[in-house]
Amino acid sequence: MKKAVLSLTLTGGLLWALGTSFSPLPALGAFLSPFSGFWSNERRIQMLDAEIHLPGVESEVIIRFDDNRVPHIFASNDHDLYYAQGYVTARDRLFQMDLTIRSAAGRLSEVVGEQALPLDLYKRRTGSVKAAEEAWKFVQQDAKIRRVIEAYSDGINAYLSNLRPADYPIEYKMLGFTPEAWTPEKSMLLMVEMTHTLATPRDGDAALTNVLQKFGLEVLQDLYPDYADRESPIIPKGTKWNFKRSPLPKVPKDYTEGTASVREPLSWPERVEGIGSNNWAIAGEKSATGLPILAGDPHLGLTLPSIWYQIQLTTPESNAYGVSLPGAPCIIIGFNHDIAWSETNVGSDVADLYTIVFKDSTRREYLYRRQWHKTSFRVEEIKVKGKPSVIDTVVYTHHGPVALPRWGNDPTPSLALRWIAHEPGNPVKTFYMLNRSKNYDDYVRALSHYVAPAQNFVFASNENDIAIWVNGKFPLKWKEQGKFLLDGSKSAHDWQGWIPHEHNPHVKNPKQGYVSSANQAPVDESYPYYLHWRFAEANRAIRINERLEAMQRATIDSLRLLQNDNYNVLARDLLPTLLEQIKVGELNASQYSTYTALQQWDYEYTTQAVAPTIFEKWVENLPSFVWDEFTTDAKKPLQRPQKDRLWKLILKEPDSKWFDRVETADVKENQTDIIRLSFKATVDSLTRQYGTYSSKNWAWGAVKGSTIAHLVPPLKSFGRTNVVAGGGADVPNAFRGKWGPSWRMVVALGKEGPTAYGVYPGGQSGNPGSPYYDNMVNTWAEGKLNELLYLKAIDENHPKVLSTLKISKR
Amino acid sequence: MQFVLMILLSAMVQYFLPWWSVVIIPFLISAWKGKSGSKAFLNGFLATALLWFGMAYYEHLRSGGILTDRISELFRGIGTIGLLTATTWSGALLGGMASLSGYLVRQAVFPKNPSPAEKAQAYW
């Protein structure tokens, strides 16, 4: 008897030990069992011909897989098309879709524990889920698009319902949670998340208000201009605006530019600088084929699995190819028989903070137009793994959620967020229509339904049209409205409506024979509406436009080379002036080598060069020498002037008083002093960071990032290290490690259909055990593209088609 | 016979139930047919070891081991052999203990008086 109890206890103990997760290890029993654990993820997902039966399809769907595992879906109607898209995307990318949505919804703590709580709180306070719910309500009014999104969702769930726990993606087994059913709201939430990435709520409104209070209006107008010095706007200078401007809201007389001194929400993520993209199209007169060629490379976070999923979507009425976002139906960047399109981000000001005055700490009423108005409350429950839930009550005003502070009795000023993500839109409709567009008019109609995140949609068609629209819903603002904090109690400070869609900046077939964008200012100062005071620095744009201007009889390869171009025009424009001030006689040995390397540099960001390493560090150091007056202290964060303003100061205003440093009261530094000081500091910090000067230690390829990590970065071996390739933030090839060209595509339009090339740094399968997990990384790193297989008919015989999956009702 | 039955039935049960089902069949078979404590333990231990090792190695071979390498790296480079060993031992210990428990529980519930012949055998 005793023996039996002892033995049972031991067995039970063993079961407990193997069934418990000792962080960071997963529970070993489930993980090691060859029946349900990681071993069963070894199964190479079948590439053999197969047939499955799903009750959800209306008729037969044929999916043909090519040698990169790209699905080419042939369906007889829209429902089956998007149902199948949902199904295959889930099969390849289930964990990625699930994790992205949990993160977007502020539900990470539920699966990873307390450490994710700040991020979750932030998502709840900026109202992501509410935005998605309202977007879905809005989309449901459009029966066609509602059916598209529902079919996609049903397709995902059809895959989930046949999934045994042993077949769960490996990440679930490592992290110890299980997949969750999909809903249409989740697809909408993915779009909100894209808006978050590309039009981040934190936009410096409060920090700039502090600058205004400390330095006054004159300094502010001088150092924070609304138009950059070195600029090459998207809509070519001199383009005539073919519309009559709508009346602009007046600048309120009592506009005090934010009365309260308010803390910037410092815990909020800032938009990653240099996150952006390139795209362009050349007209037939510039191309070897006589028809347009279009190129696009969106720069986003580089992860495994990749943010993009290649797919071809075909019905009798439409046939589109390109990349999709796992979690949303349709193709986002791509082409069809007649047209091609690609997007880059528009950094317009679509997030403003309003100061709110509450009647009391219950926050039930707030001041607006000299009266108390009722707020509404939304209770957010954040589940936390292994801990009790955290409840957060978010107060809503007519502006939007009161994002800060969290508690009613907190004396810091309350800030409400007015953010474009809360404006219901139907982005899927835009992409659904683009996938089916045949010409310029179709494309413009598709764009008119688009809200956010605003994008520069470049376009080319086989009718020999090229165009670009700076497209999205832009609030109609008075000049500089939202550059500083706004007063939430005054109706004149509200957004006053919208810029009419046909007034969005655009150009069709400009004389120059090309259109392009690289996140720079959309327009020059002649545009009659206010979009923002700052945009991404124009270096990539300047280079791209210079190259496109020079191109004649260009081919697909000419555009591919431009995507991989590593030439930095900022270095070309700025470095000679900097080096002129260096006195060679004063330099020690390592300073002299550094100086020589810069002087001999061809401004190319190649992996072996050391000069990019030095130049990057130098331009990183310079602002702190010049803008020492603008040092953020914890109580009053200040926003430094834009980089472009500093280059202007160095190039054109050498006598500026800003060169003088505050900490040296007895010395008056000038431009020369600052350049010399910062040069020496740069050599010092490089030596500290990378060791003494040598062509190996300081090589750009060794210093810049070269890791493409898994979505869960601690899973190190699921990422790729040593992805060595040139590039930098200010050159067209914007590869900088974690960020870079997440998809490169070049499409030559043709009367008989397009010829297209593309690649992304990843693979179609999200399974780290699959050879298709990262098979395209090397091709991408070498700057090459794969020819994209655009099947024109269901029975087209092509040697690249490896297998066929048939889905039928039975 | 018990040994072969244990492998086959255990494989079937584990295909349908979660990982802890590894203890079911060794327990039941030894509760039904177990001859002695040491034999029961050894039966469960070896049968499950063979089953887990065989299955894991088969899956590993099928895929060319891409995932085994990545997992091995996450576990500080213990290697394919290390992972196979850890897997085999986990299964084996569970199977062995379950099998022993099955036998001992039967002994506790239905104590069986040994026949004189068995007594003599045990004595010698």
mmCIF file of C-alpha atoms in Angstrom, chain A residues 7 28 134 173 365 463 702 730:
data_model
loop_
_atom_site.group_PDB
_atom_site.id
_atom_site.type_symbol
_atom_site.label_atom_id
_atom_site.label_comp_id
_atom_site.label_asym_id
_atom_site.label_seq_id
_atom_site.Cartn_x
_atom_site.Cartn_y
_atom_site.Cartn_z
ATOM 1 C CA SER A 7 5.033 5.394 -6.651
ATOM 2 C CA LEU A 28 8.860 20.391 -21.074
ATOM 3 C CA GLU A 134 -16.416 51.548 -35.146
ATOM 4 C CA LYS A 173 4.213 25.610 -27.842
ATOM 5 C CA GLU A 365 -17.944 66.567 -17.088
ATOM 6 C CA GLU A 463 -2.480 53.008 -71.321
ATOM 7 C CA ALA A 702 30.211 45.416 -39.250
ATOM 8 C CA ASP A 730 19.288 58.483 -45.967
#
